[in-house]
Short mmCIF file of C-alpha atoms in Angstrom, two decimals:
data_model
loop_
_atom_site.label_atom_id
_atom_site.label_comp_id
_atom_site.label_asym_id
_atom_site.label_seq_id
_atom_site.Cartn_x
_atom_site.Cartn_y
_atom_site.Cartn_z
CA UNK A 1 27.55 -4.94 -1.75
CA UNK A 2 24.79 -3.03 0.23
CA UNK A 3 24.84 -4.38 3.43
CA UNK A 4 21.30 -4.74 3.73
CA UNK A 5 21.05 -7.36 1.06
CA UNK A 6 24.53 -9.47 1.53
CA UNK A 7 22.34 -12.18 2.89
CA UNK A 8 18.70 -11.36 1.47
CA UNK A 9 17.20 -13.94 -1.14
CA UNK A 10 17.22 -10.75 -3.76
CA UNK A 11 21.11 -10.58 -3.43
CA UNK A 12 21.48 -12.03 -7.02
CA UNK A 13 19.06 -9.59 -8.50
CA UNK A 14 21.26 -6.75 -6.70
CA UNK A 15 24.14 -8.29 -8.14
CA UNK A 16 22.51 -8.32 -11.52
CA UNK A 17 21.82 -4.56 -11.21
CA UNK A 18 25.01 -3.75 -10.19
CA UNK A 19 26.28 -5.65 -13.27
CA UNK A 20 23.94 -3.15 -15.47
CA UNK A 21 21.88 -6.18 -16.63
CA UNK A 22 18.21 -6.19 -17.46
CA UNK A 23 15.94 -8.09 -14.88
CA UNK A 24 13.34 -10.26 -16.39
CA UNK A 25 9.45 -10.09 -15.70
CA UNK A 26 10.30 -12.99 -13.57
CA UNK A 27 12.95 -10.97 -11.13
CA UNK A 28 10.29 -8.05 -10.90
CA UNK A 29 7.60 -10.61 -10.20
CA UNK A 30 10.47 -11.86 -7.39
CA UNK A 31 10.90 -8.14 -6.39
CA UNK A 32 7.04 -7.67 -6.05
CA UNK A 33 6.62 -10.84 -3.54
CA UNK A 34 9.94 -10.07 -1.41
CA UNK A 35 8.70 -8.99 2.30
CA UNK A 36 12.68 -7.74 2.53
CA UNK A 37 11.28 -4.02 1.40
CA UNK A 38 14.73 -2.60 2.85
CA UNK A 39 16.30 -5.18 0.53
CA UNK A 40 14.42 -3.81 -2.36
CA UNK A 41 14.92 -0.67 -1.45
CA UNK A 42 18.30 -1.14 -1.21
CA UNK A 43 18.30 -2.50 -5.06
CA UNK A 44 16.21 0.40 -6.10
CA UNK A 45 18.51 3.20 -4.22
CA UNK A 46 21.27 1.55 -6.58
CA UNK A 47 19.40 1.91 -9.87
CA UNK A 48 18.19 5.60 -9.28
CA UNK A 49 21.91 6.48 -7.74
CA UNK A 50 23.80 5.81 -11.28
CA UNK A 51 20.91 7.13 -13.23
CA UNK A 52 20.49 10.24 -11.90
CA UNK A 53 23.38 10.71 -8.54
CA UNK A 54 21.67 12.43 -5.75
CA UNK A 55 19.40 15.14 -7.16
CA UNK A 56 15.80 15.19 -6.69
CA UNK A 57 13.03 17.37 -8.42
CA UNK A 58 9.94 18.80 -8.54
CA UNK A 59 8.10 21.22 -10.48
CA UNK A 60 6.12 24.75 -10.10
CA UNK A 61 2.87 23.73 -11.81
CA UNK A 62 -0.73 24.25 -11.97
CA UNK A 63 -3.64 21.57 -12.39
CA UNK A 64 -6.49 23.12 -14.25
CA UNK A 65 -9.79 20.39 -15.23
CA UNK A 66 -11.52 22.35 -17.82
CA UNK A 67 -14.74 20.18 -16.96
CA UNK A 68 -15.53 16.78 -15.04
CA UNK A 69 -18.54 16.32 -17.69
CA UNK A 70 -17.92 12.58 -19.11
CA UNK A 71 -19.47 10.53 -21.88
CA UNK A 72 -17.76 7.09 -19.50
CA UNK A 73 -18.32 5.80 -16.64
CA UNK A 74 -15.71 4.29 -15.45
CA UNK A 75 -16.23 2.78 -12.26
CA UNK A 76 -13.20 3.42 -10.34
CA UNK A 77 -13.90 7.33 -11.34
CA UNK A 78 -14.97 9.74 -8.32
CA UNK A 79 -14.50 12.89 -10.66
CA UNK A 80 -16.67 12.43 -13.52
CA UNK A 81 -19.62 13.65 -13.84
CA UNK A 82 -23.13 13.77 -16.65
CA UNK A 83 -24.86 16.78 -17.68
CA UNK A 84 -28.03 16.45 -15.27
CA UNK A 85 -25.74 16.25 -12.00
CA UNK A 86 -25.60 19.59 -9.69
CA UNK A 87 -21.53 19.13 -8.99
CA UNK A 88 -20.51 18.96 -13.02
CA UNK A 89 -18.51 21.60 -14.48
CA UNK A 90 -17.12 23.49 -17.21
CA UNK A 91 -15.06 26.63 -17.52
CA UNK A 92 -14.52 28.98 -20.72
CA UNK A 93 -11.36 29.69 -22.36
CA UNK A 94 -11.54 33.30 -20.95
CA UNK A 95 -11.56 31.62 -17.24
CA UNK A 96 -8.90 28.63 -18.04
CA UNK A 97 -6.92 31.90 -19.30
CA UNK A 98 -7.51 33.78 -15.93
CA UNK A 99 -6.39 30.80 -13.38
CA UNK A 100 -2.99 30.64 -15.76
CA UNK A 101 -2.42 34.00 -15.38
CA UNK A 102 -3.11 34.16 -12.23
CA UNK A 103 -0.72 31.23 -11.31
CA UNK A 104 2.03 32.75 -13.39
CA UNK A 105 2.26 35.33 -11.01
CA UNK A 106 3.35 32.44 -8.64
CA UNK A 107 6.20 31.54 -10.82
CA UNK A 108 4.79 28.56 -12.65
CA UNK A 109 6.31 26.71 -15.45
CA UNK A 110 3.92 24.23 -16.41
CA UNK A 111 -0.05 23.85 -16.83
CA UNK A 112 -1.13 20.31 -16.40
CA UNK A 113 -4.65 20.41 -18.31
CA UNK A 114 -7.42 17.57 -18.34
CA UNK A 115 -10.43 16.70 -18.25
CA UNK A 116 -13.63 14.17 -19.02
CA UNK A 117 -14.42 13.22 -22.51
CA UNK A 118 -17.39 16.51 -22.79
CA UNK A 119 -20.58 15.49 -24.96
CA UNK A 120 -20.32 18.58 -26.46
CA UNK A 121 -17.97 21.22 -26.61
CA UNK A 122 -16.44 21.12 -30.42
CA UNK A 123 -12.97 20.60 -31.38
CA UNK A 124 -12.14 24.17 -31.26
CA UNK A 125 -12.76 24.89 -28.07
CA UNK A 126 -9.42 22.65 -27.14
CA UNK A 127 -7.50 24.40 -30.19
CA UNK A 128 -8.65 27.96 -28.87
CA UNK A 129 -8.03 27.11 -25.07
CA UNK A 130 -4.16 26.19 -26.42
CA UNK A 131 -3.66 29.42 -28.44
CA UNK A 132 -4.86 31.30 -26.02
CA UNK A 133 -2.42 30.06 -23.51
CA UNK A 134 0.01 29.95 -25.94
CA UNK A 135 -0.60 33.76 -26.76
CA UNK A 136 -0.78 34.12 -22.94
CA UNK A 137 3.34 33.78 -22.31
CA UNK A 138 5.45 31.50 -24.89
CA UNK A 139 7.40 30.24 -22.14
CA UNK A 140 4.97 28.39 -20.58
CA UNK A 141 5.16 24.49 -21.05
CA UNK A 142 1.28 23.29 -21.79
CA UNK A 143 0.73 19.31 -20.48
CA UNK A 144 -2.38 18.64 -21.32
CA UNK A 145 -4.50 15.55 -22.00
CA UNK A 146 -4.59 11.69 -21.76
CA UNK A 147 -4.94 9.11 -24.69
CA UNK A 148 -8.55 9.03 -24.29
CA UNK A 149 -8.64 12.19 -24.68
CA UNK A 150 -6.47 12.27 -27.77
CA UNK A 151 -9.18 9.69 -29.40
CA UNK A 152 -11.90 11.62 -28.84
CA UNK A 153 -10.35 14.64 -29.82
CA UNK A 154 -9.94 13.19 -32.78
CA UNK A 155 -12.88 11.60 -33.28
CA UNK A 156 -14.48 14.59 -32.55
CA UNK A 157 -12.20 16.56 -35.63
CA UNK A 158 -13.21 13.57 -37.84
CA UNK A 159 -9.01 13.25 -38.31
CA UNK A 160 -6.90 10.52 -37.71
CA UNK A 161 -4.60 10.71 -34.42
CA UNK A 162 -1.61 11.52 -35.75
CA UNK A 163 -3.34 14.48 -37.52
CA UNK A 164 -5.05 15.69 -34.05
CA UNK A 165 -1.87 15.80 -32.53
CA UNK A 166 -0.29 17.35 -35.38
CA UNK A 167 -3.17 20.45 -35.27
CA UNK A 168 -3.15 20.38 -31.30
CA UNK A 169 0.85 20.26 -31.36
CA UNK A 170 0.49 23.46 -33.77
CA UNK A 171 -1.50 25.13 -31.16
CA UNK A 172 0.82 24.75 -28.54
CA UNK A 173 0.94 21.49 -27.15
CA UNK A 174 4.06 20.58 -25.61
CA UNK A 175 3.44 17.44 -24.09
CA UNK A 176 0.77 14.45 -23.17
CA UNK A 177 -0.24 13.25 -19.99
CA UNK A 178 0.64 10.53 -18.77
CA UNK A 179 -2.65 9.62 -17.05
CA UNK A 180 -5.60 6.75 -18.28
CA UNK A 181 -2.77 3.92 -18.49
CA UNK A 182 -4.77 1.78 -15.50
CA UNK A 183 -3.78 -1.55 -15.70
CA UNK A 184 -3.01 -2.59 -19.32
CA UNK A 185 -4.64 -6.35 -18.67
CA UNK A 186 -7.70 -6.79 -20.46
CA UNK A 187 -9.48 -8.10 -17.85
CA UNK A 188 -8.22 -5.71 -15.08
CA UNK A 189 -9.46 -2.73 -17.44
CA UNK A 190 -12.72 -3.81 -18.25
CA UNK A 191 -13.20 -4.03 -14.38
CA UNK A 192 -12.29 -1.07 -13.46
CA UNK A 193 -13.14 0.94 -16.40
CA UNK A 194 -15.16 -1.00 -18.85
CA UNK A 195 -15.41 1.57 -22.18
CA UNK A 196 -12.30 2.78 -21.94
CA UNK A 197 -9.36 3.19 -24.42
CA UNK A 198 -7.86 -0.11 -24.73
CA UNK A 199 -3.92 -0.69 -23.92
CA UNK A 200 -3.09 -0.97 -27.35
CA UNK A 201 -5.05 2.31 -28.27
CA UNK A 202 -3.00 4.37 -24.83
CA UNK A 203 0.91 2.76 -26.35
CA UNK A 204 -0.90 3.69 -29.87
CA UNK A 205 -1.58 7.88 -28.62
CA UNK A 206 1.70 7.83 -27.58
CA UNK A 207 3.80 6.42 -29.82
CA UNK A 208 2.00 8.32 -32.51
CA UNK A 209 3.52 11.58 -30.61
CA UNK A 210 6.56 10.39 -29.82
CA UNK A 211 7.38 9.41 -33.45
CA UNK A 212 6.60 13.34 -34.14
CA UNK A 213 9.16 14.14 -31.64
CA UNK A 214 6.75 14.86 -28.76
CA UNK A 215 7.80 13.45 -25.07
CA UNK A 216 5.05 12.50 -22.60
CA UNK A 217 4.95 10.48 -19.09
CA UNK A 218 3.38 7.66 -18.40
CA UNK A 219 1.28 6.09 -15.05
CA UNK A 220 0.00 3.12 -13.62
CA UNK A 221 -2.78 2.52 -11.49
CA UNK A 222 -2.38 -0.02 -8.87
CA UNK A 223 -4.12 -1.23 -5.99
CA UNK A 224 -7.48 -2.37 -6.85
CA UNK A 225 -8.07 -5.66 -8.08
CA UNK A 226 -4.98 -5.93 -10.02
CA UNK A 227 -2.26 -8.94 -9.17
CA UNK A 228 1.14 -8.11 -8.50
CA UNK A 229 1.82 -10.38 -12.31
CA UNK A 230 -0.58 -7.74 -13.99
CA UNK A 231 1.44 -4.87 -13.20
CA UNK A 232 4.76 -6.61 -13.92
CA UNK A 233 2.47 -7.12 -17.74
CA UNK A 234 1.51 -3.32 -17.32
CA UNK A 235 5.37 -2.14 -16.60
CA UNK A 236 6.59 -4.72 -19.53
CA UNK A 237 4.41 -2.88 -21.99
CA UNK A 238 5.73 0.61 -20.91
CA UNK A 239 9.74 -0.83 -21.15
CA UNK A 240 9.00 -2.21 -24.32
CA UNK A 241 7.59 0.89 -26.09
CA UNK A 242 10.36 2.98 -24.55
CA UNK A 243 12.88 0.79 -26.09
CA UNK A 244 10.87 1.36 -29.77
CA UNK A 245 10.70 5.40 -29.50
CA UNK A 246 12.38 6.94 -26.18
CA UNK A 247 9.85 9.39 -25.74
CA UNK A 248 9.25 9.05 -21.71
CA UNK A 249 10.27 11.29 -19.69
CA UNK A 250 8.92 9.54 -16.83
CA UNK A 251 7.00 7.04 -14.98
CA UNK A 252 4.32 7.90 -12.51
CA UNK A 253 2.98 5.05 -10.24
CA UNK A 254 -0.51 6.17 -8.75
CA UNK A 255 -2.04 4.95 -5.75
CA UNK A 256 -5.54 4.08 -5.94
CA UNK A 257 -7.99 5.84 -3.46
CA UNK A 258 -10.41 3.96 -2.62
CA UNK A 259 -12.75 6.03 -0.89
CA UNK A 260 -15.52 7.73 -3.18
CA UNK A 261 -16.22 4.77 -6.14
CA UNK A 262 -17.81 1.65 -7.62
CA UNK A 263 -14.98 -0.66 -6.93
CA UNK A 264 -15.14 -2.72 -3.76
CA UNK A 265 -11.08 -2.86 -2.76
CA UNK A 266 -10.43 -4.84 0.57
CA UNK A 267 -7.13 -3.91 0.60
CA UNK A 268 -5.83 -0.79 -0.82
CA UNK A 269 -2.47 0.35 -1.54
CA UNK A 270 -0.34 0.76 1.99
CA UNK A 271 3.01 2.72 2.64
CA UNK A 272 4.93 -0.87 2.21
CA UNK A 273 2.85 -1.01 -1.46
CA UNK A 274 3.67 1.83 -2.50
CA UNK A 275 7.39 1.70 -1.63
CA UNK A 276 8.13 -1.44 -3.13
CA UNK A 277 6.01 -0.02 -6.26
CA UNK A 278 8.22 2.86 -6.87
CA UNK A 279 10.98 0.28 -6.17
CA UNK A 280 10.68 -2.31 -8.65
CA UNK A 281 9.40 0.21 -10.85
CA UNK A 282 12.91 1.77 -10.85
CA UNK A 283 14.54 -1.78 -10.96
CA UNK A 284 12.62 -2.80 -13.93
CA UNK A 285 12.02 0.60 -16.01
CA UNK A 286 16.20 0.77 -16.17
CA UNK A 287 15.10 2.80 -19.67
CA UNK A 288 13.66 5.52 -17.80
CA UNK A 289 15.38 8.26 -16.08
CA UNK A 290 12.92 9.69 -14.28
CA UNK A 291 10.43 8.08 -11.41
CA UNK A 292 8.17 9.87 -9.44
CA UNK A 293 6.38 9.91 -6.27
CA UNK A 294 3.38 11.16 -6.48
CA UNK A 295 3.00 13.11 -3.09
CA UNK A 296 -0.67 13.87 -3.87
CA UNK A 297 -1.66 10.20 -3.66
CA UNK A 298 0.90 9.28 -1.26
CA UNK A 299 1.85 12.15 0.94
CA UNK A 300 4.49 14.73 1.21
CA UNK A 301 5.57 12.46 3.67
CA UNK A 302 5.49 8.80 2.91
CA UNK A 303 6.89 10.37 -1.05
CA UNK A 304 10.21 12.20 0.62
CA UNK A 305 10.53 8.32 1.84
CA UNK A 306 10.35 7.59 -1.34
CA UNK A 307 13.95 9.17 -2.53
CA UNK A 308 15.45 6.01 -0.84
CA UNK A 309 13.64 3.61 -2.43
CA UNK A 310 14.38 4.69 -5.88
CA UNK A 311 11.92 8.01 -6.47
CA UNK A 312 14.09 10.88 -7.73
CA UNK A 313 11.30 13.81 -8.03
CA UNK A 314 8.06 14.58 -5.81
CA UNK A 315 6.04 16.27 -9.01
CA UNK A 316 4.62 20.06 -8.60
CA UNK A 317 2.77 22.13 -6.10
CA UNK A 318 -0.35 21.79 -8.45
CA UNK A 319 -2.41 24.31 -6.34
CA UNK A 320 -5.35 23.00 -7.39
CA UNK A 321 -6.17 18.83 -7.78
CA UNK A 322 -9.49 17.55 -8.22
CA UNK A 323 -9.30 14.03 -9.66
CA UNK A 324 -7.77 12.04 -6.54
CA UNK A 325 -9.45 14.15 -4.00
CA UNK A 326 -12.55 13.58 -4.82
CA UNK A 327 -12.11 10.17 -4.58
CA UNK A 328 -11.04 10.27 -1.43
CA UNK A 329 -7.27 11.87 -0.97
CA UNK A 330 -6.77 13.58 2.10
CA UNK A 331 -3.51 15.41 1.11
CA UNK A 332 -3.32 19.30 1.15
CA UNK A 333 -4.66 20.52 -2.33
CA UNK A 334 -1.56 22.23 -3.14
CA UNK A 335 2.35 22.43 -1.86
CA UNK A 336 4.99 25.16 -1.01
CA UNK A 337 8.13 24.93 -3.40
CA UNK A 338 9.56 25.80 0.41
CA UNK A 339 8.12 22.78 1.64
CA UNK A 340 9.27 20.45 -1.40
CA UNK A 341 12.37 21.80 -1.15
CA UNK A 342 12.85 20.98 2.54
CA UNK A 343 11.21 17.60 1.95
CA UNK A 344 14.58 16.55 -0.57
CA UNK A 345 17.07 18.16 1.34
CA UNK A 346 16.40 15.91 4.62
CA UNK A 347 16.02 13.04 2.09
CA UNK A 348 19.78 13.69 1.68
CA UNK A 349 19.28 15.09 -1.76
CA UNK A 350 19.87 17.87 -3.87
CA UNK A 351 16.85 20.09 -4.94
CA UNK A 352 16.07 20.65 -8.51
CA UNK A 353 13.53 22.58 -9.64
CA UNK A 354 12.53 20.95 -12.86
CA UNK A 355 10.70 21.80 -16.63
CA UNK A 356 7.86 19.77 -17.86
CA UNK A 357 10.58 17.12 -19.52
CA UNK A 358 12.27 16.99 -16.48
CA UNK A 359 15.34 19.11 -17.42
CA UNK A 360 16.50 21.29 -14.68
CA UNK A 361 15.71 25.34 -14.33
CA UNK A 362 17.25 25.51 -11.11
CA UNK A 363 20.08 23.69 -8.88
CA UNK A 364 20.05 24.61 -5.25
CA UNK A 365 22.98 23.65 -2.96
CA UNK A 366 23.25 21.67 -0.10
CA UNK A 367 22.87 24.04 2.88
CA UNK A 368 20.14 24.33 4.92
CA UNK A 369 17.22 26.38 3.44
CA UNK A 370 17.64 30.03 5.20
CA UNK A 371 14.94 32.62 5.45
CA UNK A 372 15.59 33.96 2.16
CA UNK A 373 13.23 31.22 0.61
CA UNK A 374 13.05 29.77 -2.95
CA UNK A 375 14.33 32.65 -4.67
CA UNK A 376 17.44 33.37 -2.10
CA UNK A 377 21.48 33.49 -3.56
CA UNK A 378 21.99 29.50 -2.47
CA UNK A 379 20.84 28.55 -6.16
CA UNK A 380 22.15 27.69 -9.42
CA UNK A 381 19.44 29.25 -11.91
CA UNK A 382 19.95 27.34 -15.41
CA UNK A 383 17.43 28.86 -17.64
CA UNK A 384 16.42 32.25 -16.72
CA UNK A 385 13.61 32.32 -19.03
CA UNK A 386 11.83 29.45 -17.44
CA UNK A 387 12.90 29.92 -14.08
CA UNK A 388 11.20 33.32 -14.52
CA UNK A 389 7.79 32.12 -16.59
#
């Protein structure tokens, strides 16, 4: 037994992990209220040992927000933005096209793409901006939009959702977003963002596209005026449609910034939060493979802590973020793959660099990064067409 919990008041929850048995909403409530976050920690670094050993990943991606122009208002929502405001957006498919080819040239593998629900751009703008990528280089994995999205996409098409996806999927979609869960509680959602897709409708999207063999991730916004019991509810929702259909890849807790919003938070998400968050998330999500630390809520820093407490990838270098920093996020706007890399390997883990589903392009050893950088001999390269997208 891990030494730091032979005498904590969690032991019998390690001991019920190390037995490969399911914890109850109950233990992760337990896990949630334990002040012993080395204990938990300890529990977590278990779980994410024997699901994935000692690698850790991250991803060469690009963010691109196509517009911040919204039809909601959610309250907790810094980045949208209505037609008659100076600071709203919108870019063509001929510009969306230029920022991916110009971050191909970077080595990307993946374009994360989304945006607010637009008043008024038609349904084939989105199935244009996804051939053109497409056209743009087949090897490059397209992420794009949330579930709210997805239903007004298809409201927009007049279709039902499985239809959208199936036209959108045709275009080139390779995977949803995992973003827009929130909180799943009722009344959490209609706090925070009253209007919104309810939980039923976000496990709806995604089921839907995981029954047509698509994969997505999934999130969860915490620290607002959520209780620790609602996101136990939010994460039971999440293991119980990944026991119906498989189709997460992985789990992305998000820190809530409190900075630039409607929501009056007394108390926002801390380094100990969002430790034991990734933590029990691990614990209790024992159907997922994959957790990540979000480094652009959290830090480079505070996420390479992280890796102990049962994270296992750091996401992408992004380049360019716009939703949490403009509410408030004081993290760089991008990172260096150099940086990520360095960030894992004094975690005491190997480096992966990672697809879109979280299968690895790239396996670099244990030594000490030397100055021949990202692309130097100390690698294993998996799939040469990706790692060269």
């Amino acid at each position: 037994m891990h030494f730091l919990v032979q005498h904590s008041q969690i032991r019998d929850l390690y001991e019920k992990v190390a037995a490969g048995e399911r914890i109850s909403d109950s233990d992760a409530l337990r896990l949630f209220e334990s002040k012993d976050l080395n204990a938990v920690g300890a529990v977590a670094d278990l779980a994410r040992q024997r699901k994935v050993g000692d690698r850790a990943s991250y991803i060469l991606n690009r963010y691109i927000n196509y517009s911040n122009y919204c039809i909601l208002s959610c309250q907790f929502c810094a980045f949208a933005r209505k037609k008659r405001d100076a600071d709203g957006f919108q870019f063509t498919v001929e510009e969306i096209v230029q920022k991916a080819r110009e971050a191909l040239h970077l080595g990307i593998t993946e374009l994360h793409i989304v945006g607010g629900l637009h008043p008024s751009l038609p349904f084939s703008y989105y199935i244009d901006m996804l051939k053109a990528l497409r056209a743009l280089d087949a090897r490059l994995q397209l992420k794009c939009f949330t579930a709210i999205e997805i239903l007004h996409l298809a409201w927009l098409a007049r279709k039902s959702v499985a239809e959208t996806l199936c036209e959108l999927k045709a275009a080139g979609l390779d995977s949803l977003t995992g973003g827009g869960a929130e909180i799943f509680r009722k009344e959490v959602r209609s706090a925070i963002a009253r209007g919104k897709e309810s939980a039923e409708e976000y496990l709806d999207v995604h089921r839907t596209w995981h029954k047509m063999g698509g994969r997505s991730t999934c999130t969860m916004l915490y620290g607002h005026v959520e209780s620790l019991a609602d996101r136990v509810d939010h994460l039971r929702y999440l293991r119980e449609l990944q026991d119906e259909t498989h189709g997460f890849v992985g789990f992305v807790p998000l820190p809530y910034q409190p900075e630039n919003n409607d929501i009056p938070v007394h108390n926002p998400p801390t380094g100990f939060d969002a430790l034991r968050t990734i933590a029990v998330s691990r614990i209790y999500l024992d159907n997922f493979d994959h957790i990540t630390a979000y480094w652009v809520g959290m830090g480079l820093k505070l996420a390479q802590v992280a890796l102990s407490y049962g994270a296992d990838d750091l996401h992408g270098t992004i380049l360019e973020e716009h939703i949490f920093h403009m509410a408030g996020a004081k993290s760089p706007q991008l990172q260096t793959e150099t940086e990520m890399i360095k960030a894992i390997r004094e975690a005491g883990r190997t480096p992966v660099q990672r697809n879109t589903f979280y299968e690895p392009i790239r396996v670099w050893d244990a030594v000490a990064a030397a100055t021949a950088g990202p692309a130097g001999p100390r690698s294993e390269i998996l799939d040469n067409n990706l790692a060269t997208a």
